[in-house]
Coordinates of C-alpha atoms in Angstrom, one line a residue:
Chain A
M2 CA -11.4 2.1 11.7
G3 CA -12.3 4.5 14.1
F4 CA -16.1 4.2 14.5
F5 CA -16.5 2.8 11.0
A6 CA -16.8 -0.7 12.3
P7 CA -19.3 -0.7 14.6
L8 CA -21.0 1.8 12.8
A9 CA -21.4 -0.5 9.7
A10 CA -22.2 -3.8 11.9
T11 CA -25.1 -1.8 13.4
Y12 CA -26.2 -0.5 9.7
V13 CA -25.9 -4.1 8.4
V14 CA -27.6 -6.0 11.5
S15 CA -30.5 -2.9 10.9
A16 CA -30.9 -3.6 7.5
I17 CA -31.4 -7.0 8.0
I18 CA -33.9 -7.0 10.7
F19 CA -35.6 -3.8 8.7
M20 CA -36.0 -6.3 6.1
V21 CA -37.1 -9.1 7.9
L22 CA -39.7 -6.9 9.4
A23 CA -41.0 -5.2 6.7
I24 CA -41.1 -8.7 4.4
G25 CA -42.9 -10.5 6.9
F26 CA -45.2 -7.3 7.4
V27 CA -46.5 -7.2 4.1
A28 CA -46.8 -10.7 3.6
L29 CA -49.0 -11.8 7.1
D30 CA -50.5 -8.3 7.0
V31 CA -55.0 -8.7 7.4
K32 CA -55.3 -4.9 5.8
C33 CA -53.4 -5.8 2.4
K34 CA -55.9 -4.7 -0.5
S35 CA -54.8 -7.2 -2.9
A36 CA -51.8 -7.8 -5.0
R37 CA -50.1 -8.9 -2.2
P38 CA -47.1 -10.3 -4.3
K39 CA -46.6 -7.1 -6.6
W40 CA -46.4 -5.7 -2.6
L41 CA -44.0 -7.8 -1.3
T42 CA -41.9 -8.4 -4.8
F43 CA -41.8 -4.8 -4.5
T44 CA -40.2 -4.6 -0.9
V45 CA -37.8 -6.9 -1.0
I46 CA -36.7 -4.9 -4.0
T47 CA -37.0 -1.7 -3.0
G48 CA -37.0 -2.1 1.1
P49 CA -37.9 1.3 2.9
I50 CA -39.5 2.6 -0.5
G51 CA -41.4 -0.3 -0.9
L52 CA -43.0 -0.4 2.2
I53 CA -44.1 3.2 2.5
S54 CA -45.5 2.6 -0.6
Y55 CA -47.5 -0.7 0.8
F56 CA -48.7 1.5 3.9
I57 CA -49.7 4.7 1.6
L58 CA -51.5 2.5 -1.2
G59 CA -51.8 -1.0 -0.5
R60 CA -53.5 -1.4 3.1
K61 CA -57.5 -1.1 3.2
D62 CA -58.6 2.0 5.4
Chain B
M13 CA 86.2 28.5 22.0
K14 CA 84.6 25.7 24.2
S15 CA 81.8 27.3 24.2
V16 CA 81.6 27.2 20.3
S17 CA 82.6 24.1 20.3
T18 CA 79.5 23.1 22.3
L19 CA 76.7 24.6 20.7
K20 CA 78.7 23.3 17.2
Y21 CA 77.8 19.3 19.2
L22 CA 74.5 20.9 19.9
V23 CA 73.3 21.2 16.6
F24 CA 75.0 18.5 15.0
I25 CA 72.7 16.5 17.7
L26 CA 69.8 18.1 16.7
F27 CA 70.6 17.6 13.3
A28 CA 70.6 13.6 13.9
L29 CA 67.4 13.6 16.0
A30 CA 65.4 15.7 12.7
V31 CA 67.3 13.0 10.3
L32 CA 66.1 10.2 12.6
S33 CA 62.8 11.5 13.5
V34 CA 61.8 11.5 9.0
P35 CA 61.3 7.6 9.2
A36 CA 59.7 7.5 12.2
V37 CA 56.8 10.0 10.9
I38 CA 57.5 8.3 7.7
A39 CA 56.5 5.3 9.4
V40 CA 53.2 6.8 11.1
S41 CA 52.3 8.7 8.5
I42 CA 52.0 6.1 5.5
P43 CA 49.7 3.6 7.6
Q44 CA 47.2 7.0 8.5
Q45 CA 47.3 7.8 4.9
I46 CA 46.0 4.6 3.9
E47 CA 43.5 4.3 6.4
E48 CA 41.9 7.6 5.5
L49 CA 41.9 6.8 1.7
K50 CA 40.5 3.7 2.5
M51 CA 37.8 5.1 4.4
D52 CA 37.1 8.0 1.9
Y53 CA 37.1 4.8 -0.9
E54 CA 34.6 3.2 1.4
R55 CA 32.2 6.2 2.7
K56 CA 32.0 6.6 -1.3
Y57 CA 31.0 3.1 -2.1
R58 CA 28.7 3.3 0.5
E59 CA 26.9 6.6 -0.7
Y60 CA 27.5 4.5 -4.3
T61 CA 25.0 1.5 -3.2
Q62 CA 22.8 4.0 -1.0
A63 CA 22.3 6.0 -4.5
I64 CA 21.5 3.0 -6.4
Q65 CA 18.8 1.7 -3.8
D66 CA 17.4 4.9 -4.2
S67 CA 17.2 4.6 -8.1
K68 CA 18.8 8.0 -8.2
N69 CA 20.9 7.3 -11.7
S70 CA 22.5 10.5 -12.3
L71 CA 23.8 10.4 -8.6
A72 CA 25.0 6.5 -9.1
A73 CA 26.9 7.7 -12.4
E74 CA 28.4 10.8 -10.5
L75 CA 29.3 8.7 -7.5
S76 CA 30.6 6.0 -9.9
K77 CA 33.1 8.2 -11.4
E78 CA 33.8 9.1 -8.0
V79 CA 34.5 5.5 -6.6
A80 CA 36.8 5.2 -9.5
L81 CA 39.5 8.2 -8.9
A82 CA 39.2 7.3 -4.9
K83 CA 40.0 3.6 -5.6
K84 CA 43.2 4.5 -7.8
R85 CA 44.3 7.2 -5.5
Y86 CA 44.5 4.0 -3.2
D87 CA 46.3 1.9 -5.5
E88 CA 48.8 5.1 -5.8
A89 CA 48.9 5.5 -2.8
R90 CA 49.8 2.1 -2.1
A91 CA 52.1 1.9 -4.5
A92 CA 54.5 4.5 -4.5
L93 CA 54.3 4.4 -0.5
T94 CA 56.8 1.9 1.8
P95 CA 54.9 1.0 4.3
S96 CA 56.5 -0.5 7.9
D97 CA 55.5 -4.2 7.8
Q98 CA 52.6 -4.2 10.5
T99 CA 51.4 -1.2 7.6
K100 CA 51.8 -4.2 4.4
T101 CA 49.7 -6.4 6.6
N102 CA 46.6 -4.0 7.3
A103 CA 47.3 -2.5 3.4
K104 CA 46.8 -6.6 2.8
N105 CA 44.1 -6.9 4.4
A106 CA 42.5 -3.6 3.4
V107 CA 43.7 -4.2 -0.6
T108 CA 41.5 -7.8 -0.1
K109 CA 38.2 -6.1 0.9
V110 CA 38.4 -3.5 -1.4
T111 CA 38.8 -5.8 -4.0
D112 CA 36.0 -8.3 -3.1
T113 CA 34.2 -4.4 -2.9
V114 CA 35.1 -3.5 -6.2
K115 CA 33.7 -6.4 -7.6
K116 CA 30.6 -6.2 -5.9
V117 CA 30.3 -2.6 -6.8
F118 CA 30.5 -3.2 -10.7
A119 CA 28.1 -6.5 -10.4
I120 CA 25.8 -4.2 -9.0
G121 CA 26.2 -0.5 -11.0
R122 CA 26.3 -3.0 -14.0
G123 CA 23.9 -1.6 -16.9
G124 CA 23.3 2.2 -14.8
E125 CA 19.5 1.6 -15.1
S126 CA 17.3 4.4 -13.4
T127 CA 14.7 1.8 -12.1
A128 CA 16.1 -1.6 -12.1
T129 CA 18.9 -2.7 -10.3
E130 CA 20.2 -5.9 -11.1
N131 CA 22.9 -8.7 -9.6
S132 CA 23.8 -12.4 -9.5
A133 CA 21.5 -13.3 -7.1
N134 CA 18.1 -10.7 -8.0
T135 CA 16.3 -8.4 -9.8
K136 CA 14.6 -5.4 -8.4
K137 CA 12.5 -2.7 -9.5
R138 CA 11.8 0.4 -8.0
L139 CA 9.1 3.4 -9.7
E140 CA 11.1 7.0 -9.0
G141 CA 9.8 9.2 -6.7
Y142 CA 8.0 7.3 -3.9
E143 CA 11.0 6.0 -1.6
E144 CA 12.0 9.7 -0.2
Q145 CA 8.5 10.7 -0.1
Q146 CA 7.8 13.2 3.1
I147 CA 4.2 12.7 4.2
S148 CA 2.3 14.1 7.4
I149 CA -1.3 13.9 8.0
N150 CA -2.5 15.0 11.5
G151 CA -5.8 12.6 12.7
N152 CA -6.8 9.4 12.7
N153 CA -6.7 6.1 10.5
Y154 CA -5.3 8.5 7.8
C155 CA -3.6 5.0 5.4
G156 CA -5.8 5.6 2.7
Q157 CA -4.8 9.6 2.8
F158 CA -1.2 8.7 3.2
A159 CA -1.3 6.2 0.2
M160 CA -3.1 8.2 -2.3
T161 CA -0.4 11.3 -1.4
A162 CA 2.1 8.9 -2.1
V163 CA 0.4 8.0 -5.5
F164 CA -0.1 11.9 -6.1
K165 CA 3.1 13.1 -5.4
G166 CA 4.4 9.7 -7.3
L167 CA 2.8 11.0 -10.7
G168 CA 4.5 14.6 -10.0
I169 CA 0.7 16.2 -8.7
T170 CA 0.8 18.7 -6.3
A171 CA -0.8 17.6 -3.0
D172 CA -1.6 18.3 0.1
S173 CA -1.7 15.0 2.2
Q174 CA -3.7 17.0 5.3
K175 CA -6.3 18.4 2.8
I176 CA -7.2 15.0 1.4
Y177 CA -7.4 13.8 5.1
E178 CA -9.7 16.9 5.7
D179 CA -12.0 16.4 2.1
T180 CA -12.3 12.2 2.5
N181 CA -12.1 11.1 5.6
P182 CA -12.5 14.0 8.2
A183 CA -13.7 11.8 11.0
G184 CA -11.0 9.5 10.7
I185 CA -12.7 6.3 9.2
F186 CA -12.2 3.7 7.1
T187 CA -11.8 5.0 3.9
A188 CA -14.3 3.2 1.0
P189 CA -12.5 2.4 -1.8
T190 CA -15.0 4.4 -4.2
T191 CA -14.2 7.4 -2.2
I192 CA -10.3 7.2 -3.4
T193 CA -11.1 6.2 -7.1
E194 CA -14.0 9.2 -6.7
Y195 CA -11.3 11.6 -5.5
L196 CA -8.3 10.5 -7.7
N197 CA -10.4 11.1 -10.5
M198 CA -11.3 14.2 -9.4
N199 CA -7.9 15.5 -9.0
G200 CA -5.9 14.4 -11.9
V201 CA -5.4 10.7 -11.4
D202 CA -7.1 8.2 -14.1
A203 CA -8.6 4.9 -11.7
V204 CA -10.9 2.3 -11.0
S205 CA -11.6 -0.1 -8.1
K206 CA -10.5 -3.6 -8.8
Q207 CA -11.4 -7.2 -7.0
N208 CA -9.6 -9.8 -7.5
A209 CA -6.7 -8.7 -8.7
S210 CA -3.2 -10.6 -8.6
L211 CA 0.2 -9.9 -7.9
S212 CA 1.1 -10.4 -12.0
D213 CA -1.7 -6.8 -11.9
I214 CA 0.9 -5.2 -9.4
V215 CA 3.9 -6.5 -11.5
K216 CA 2.7 -5.3 -14.6
K217 CA 1.4 -1.8 -13.2
I218 CA 5.3 -1.2 -11.6
D219 CA 6.5 -2.5 -14.9
A220 CA 4.2 0.4 -16.7
G221 CA 5.6 3.1 -14.2
L222 CA 2.8 2.9 -12.5
P223 CA 2.2 2.3 -8.7
A224 CA -0.8 0.2 -7.3
M225 CA -2.9 0.9 -4.1
V226 CA -4.1 -2.2 -2.8
L227 CA -6.1 -2.4 0.5
M228 CA -4.8 -5.1 3.2
S229 CA -5.0 -6.3 6.9
T230 CA -2.6 -5.3 9.4
A231 CA -1.5 -7.9 11.9
D232 CA -4.6 -7.1 14.4
G233 CA -6.9 -7.6 11.1
T234 CA -7.5 -4.1 10.5
P235 CA -8.3 -3.3 6.8
H236 CA -4.8 -0.7 5.2
W237 CA -4.3 0.9 2.4
V238 CA -0.8 1.3 0.9
T239 CA 1.2 1.8 -1.9
I240 CA 2.9 0.0 -3.4
Y241 CA 6.1 0.9 -6.2
G242 CA 8.3 -1.7 -6.4
Y243 CA 9.2 -5.5 -6.1
D244 CA 12.2 -8.2 -5.9
C245 CA 12.8 -11.3 -7.8
D246 CA 14.5 -14.3 -7.6
T247 CA 16.8 -15.8 -9.8
D248 CA 14.1 -17.7 -11.0
G249 CA 12.0 -14.1 -12.2
K250 CA 9.7 -15.2 -9.4
V251 CA 8.5 -11.8 -7.2
V252 CA 9.6 -12.5 -3.7
S253 CA 8.6 -9.6 -2.0
V254 CA 6.8 -5.8 -2.6
E255 CA 8.3 -2.3 -1.6
M256 CA 5.8 0.1 -0.4
R257 CA 5.3 3.4 1.5
D258 CA 1.7 3.8 4.3
S259 CA 1.2 5.3 7.0
Y260 CA 1.9 1.6 9.5
W261 CA 5.5 0.3 7.8
G262 CA 6.5 2.3 5.3
T263 CA 6.1 5.7 6.8
K264 CA 9.7 7.6 6.5
S265 CA 10.9 5.6 3.8
G266 CA 10.2 2.2 1.4
Y267 CA 8.9 -0.8 3.5
K268 CA 9.8 -4.4 2.0
M269 CA 6.9 -7.1 2.7
D270 CA 7.6 -11.0 1.4
T271 CA 5.2 -12.0 -1.0
A272 CA 3.8 -14.6 1.1
T273 CA 2.7 -12.4 3.8
F274 CA 1.6 -9.6 2.0
L275 CA -0.6 -12.4 -0.3
S276 CA -2.2 -13.2 2.8
R277 CA -3.4 -10.0 3.7
W278 CA -4.2 -9.0 0.6
N279 CA -6.4 -11.8 0.2
S280 CA -8.3 -10.8 3.1
P281 CA -7.9 -7.5 4.4
L282 CA -10.2 -8.4 7.1
G283 CA -8.2 -10.7 8.5
S284 CA -9.3 -13.9 9.9
G285 CA -12.1 -12.6 11.9
F286 CA -15.5 -13.5 12.1
G287 CA -16.7 -10.4 10.2
S288 CA -14.7 -11.0 7.6
N289 CA -16.5 -13.4 6.4
F290 CA -19.5 -11.5 5.7
V291 CA -17.1 -8.7 3.6
G292 CA -16.3 -9.9 0.4
Y293 CA -13.5 -7.7 -0.4
K294 CA -10.5 -9.9 -1.9
N295 CA -7.3 -8.4 -2.9
V296 CA -8.8 -5.2 -4.0
M297 CA -6.5 -2.7 -6.1
I298 CA -7.1 0.7 -6.7
D299 CA -5.9 0.3 -10.5
I300 CA -4.4 3.8 -11.2
K301 CA -4.1 3.9 -15.5
G302 CA -1.7 7.3 -15.7
T303 CA -3.2 10.9 -15.2
K304 CA -5.9 12.8 -16.7
T305 CA -7.6 16.0 -16.8
K306 CA -9.8 16.3 -13.3
D307 CA -13.2 15.6 -13.6
K308 CA -15.4 18.2 -12.7
S309 CA -18.0 16.2 -10.5
P310 CA -18.3 12.7 -9.3
S311 CA -19.1 10.1 -11.8
I312 CA -22.5 8.3 -10.8
F313 CA -21.2 4.8 -11.8
N314 CA -18.6 5.0 -9.5
F315 CA -18.7 1.4 -7.8
N316 CA -17.0 -2.2 -9.1
I317 CA -20.3 -3.8 -9.2
S318 CA -19.0 -7.3 -8.3
T319 CA -18.5 -5.4 -4.5
A320 CA -21.1 -3.0 -4.8
T321 CA -22.7 -4.0 -1.5
E322 CA -19.3 -3.4 -0.3
D323 CA -18.9 -0.6 -2.1
N324 CA -22.5 1.4 -1.3
I325 CA -21.9 0.4 2.9
A326 CA -18.1 1.6 2.9
N327 CA -19.0 4.8 0.8
G328 CA -22.6 5.5 2.0
I329 CA -21.2 5.9 5.6
N330 CA -17.9 7.5 4.0
D331 CA -20.2 10.1 3.0
V332 CA -22.9 10.6 5.4
V333 CA -19.9 11.5 7.8
T334 CA -18.0 13.6 5.6
G335 CA -20.9 15.6 4.2
F336 CA -22.1 16.2 8.2
K337 CA -18.3 17.0 9.5
N338 CA -18.0 19.3 5.8
F339 CA -20.9 20.9 6.1
D340 CA -21.4 19.3 2.7
I341 CA -25.3 19.1 1.8
T342 CA -25.7 17.3 -1.0
R343 CA -22.8 14.4 0.1
F344 CA -24.4 13.7 2.8
L345 CA -28.2 13.7 1.1
G346 CA -26.1 11.4 -1.2
G347 CA -24.6 9.5 1.4
T348 CA -28.1 9.1 3.3
A349 CA -29.6 7.7 -0.3
K350 CA -27.5 5.1 -0.4
C351 CA -27.8 4.1 3.5
V352 CA -31.4 4.0 2.9
L353 CA -31.5 2.7 -1.0
G354 CA -29.1 0.2 0.0
I355 CA -30.8 -1.6 3.0
P356 CA -32.1 -4.3 0.7
G357 CA -28.5 -4.9 -1.2
A358 CA -27.0 -4.8 2.0
A359 CA -28.9 -7.2 4.2
A360 CA -29.4 -9.5 1.2
G361 CA -25.3 -9.0 -0.2
V362 CA -24.2 -9.4 3.2
V363 CA -26.4 -12.1 4.1
S364 CA -25.3 -14.2 0.6
T365 CA -21.5 -13.5 1.7
G366 CA -21.6 -15.6 4.7
V367 CA -23.9 -18.0 3.4
S368 CA -21.0 -18.1 0.7
S369 CA -18.6 -18.7 3.2
L370 CA -20.4 -21.1 5.2
G371 CA -20.4 -23.2 1.6
N372 CA -16.6 -22.8 1.7
K373 CA -16.1 -24.3 5.0
V374 CA -18.4 -26.9 4.4
N375 CA -17.4 -27.7 1.0
D376 CA -13.3 -28.2 2.9
W377 CA -14.5 -30.0 5.4
G378 CA -16.5 -31.7 2.9
K379 CA -13.6 -32.8 0.6
S380 CA -11.0 -33.2 3.5
T381 CA -13.0 -35.5 5.1
F382 CA -13.7 -37.6 2.0
A383 CA -10.4 -37.6 1.2
Q384 CA -10.2 -40.0 3.8
S385 CA -10.5 -43.8 4.3
G386 CA -13.3 -45.7 5.2
A387 CA -17.1 -46.1 3.5
A388 CA -18.8 -43.7 5.7
N389 CA -16.3 -41.1 5.6
K390 CA -16.6 -40.7 2.0
I391 CA -20.6 -40.8 2.4
A392 CA -20.6 -37.4 4.6
G393 CA -17.4 -36.0 2.7
G394 CA -20.1 -36.2 -0.5
G395 CA -22.7 -35.0 1.3
A396 CA -21.2 -32.1 3.0
V397 CA -19.2 -31.5 -0.4
L398 CA -22.7 -31.3 -2.3
V399 CA -24.1 -29.3 0.5
G400 CA -21.5 -26.4 0.5
T401 CA -21.6 -26.3 -3.4
T402 CA -25.1 -25.8 -3.1
L403 CA -24.7 -22.8 -0.2
K404 CA -22.0 -21.4 -2.8
I405 CA -24.4 -21.4 -5.3
A406 CA -27.2 -19.7 -3.2
G407 CA -24.9 -17.2 -2.0
A408 CA -23.2 -16.5 -5.2
V409 CA -26.7 -15.7 -6.9
G410 CA -28.1 -13.7 -4.0
K411 CA -24.4 -11.6 -3.1
T412 CA -25.2 -10.6 -7.3
A413 CA -29.3 -9.7 -6.5
G414 CA -27.2 -7.8 -3.4
N415 CA -24.7 -6.2 -5.7
I416 CA -27.4 -5.2 -8.4
L417 CA -29.5 -3.8 -5.7
S418 CA -27.0 -1.4 -4.5
G419 CA -25.8 -1.0 -7.5
V420 CA -28.7 1.1 -7.9
A421 CA -28.9 2.8 -4.6
S422 CA -25.4 3.9 -5.4
A423 CA -26.1 5.5 -8.6
A424 CA -28.6 7.2 -7.2
G425 CA -26.9 8.5 -3.9
N426 CA -23.8 9.5 -6.5
F427 CA -26.0 11.3 -8.5
I428 CA -27.5 13.6 -5.6
N429 CA -23.8 14.1 -4.6
K430 CA -23.5 15.2 -8.3
L431 CA -25.7 17.8 -7.6
G432 CA -24.1 20.0 -5.6
Y433 CA -21.3 20.3 -8.3
V434 CA -23.7 21.7 -10.4
F435 CA -24.2 24.5 -8.2
R436 CA -20.3 25.1 -7.4

């Protein structure tokens, strides 16, 4: 296995933490322009892409 | 006159001694000849049984004739020579032994099958060309590459095991099932990854003249690839053991593992540790369908949807590491895409697998508690079964969602990887 096992475990734990933070952020962000459920669903499905898209398009200046 | 008579006397004595020594020489030579013939016969018998085991039919047939000839010579010599009492006793013992072994030889050799041999006790099946393979790889954790080499060589495809290692696992980490299927397909072997395969699937493969690669665990719970190329059955036709080549047990020749141990380790490739609760791989088999024209580039849909989460994680890490080590830009970028786009799928899939495992444990506890007497046990057990079943359903739904998301990430990563072959 070499360093595969720690690498995979780190990746999975990081993925879970990232998703929790991303979903939490989109769900609670006070600067959300509109259609929060849409952004929330998009972030759940696409992860980092959804979050970046939300940062660019979904927030008030 | 006196000297002449003395000379005659001496000649007479020498002649008498020579005549008297003949029986002694014969007495010594008879058992020796018997012993030599017996040794010759037994040596050929060992070679014959070894040849049968190696499934070398032609050699076995040739040796069978030699065994019969050796036996005939032995019988003739035994009949022609008149041994001493001691030799008679030895010969009698030898004949008894030889008679038994002859019966055994001709019982084992019945039929002269090339890949299957049988005797009164059991039936065994071996594919030719796997037992004697010499495979050497310099590196770490090369079980997948060892097993792939065995498949290539067994199917008559020239394979350099070290090159396979450098192409697919140069950092010496775990080799994902999809990494293996991709490499096999691109090198002339038609292969797909299969989850929840059964022992009968392996038997069918071997009966069809094809090997099966499976992912099992070593004693310490490390995932390990092996190539199965044979099996043994008892008198009832039940498979009692499998024969494999691998980089752990069967490095120099075939290794026989009893079915119970094999099934247990195949069922949980990560052993019974905590981490195994979060990995869905179970009875994974690389289904070898035969040889084919080499694929020019990797398939975009090279993943199994029922294990897409695990495949995407393992293959993504494989591609990132291999791409980095081999300066393969598109493989590196494809692997990165799998890892990044696969984040939602990995989170959903792994958590859901954990929830399913928890549901199974709660369910099992509920069933055992329910089976005990007492109203409290019935209520607690029934409730636990209900909760366990709910968790299992939730886990299955989540895992399906995770697999779909991971499948999309895999396809995107494979597409980027495929682009690299367009410009080659």
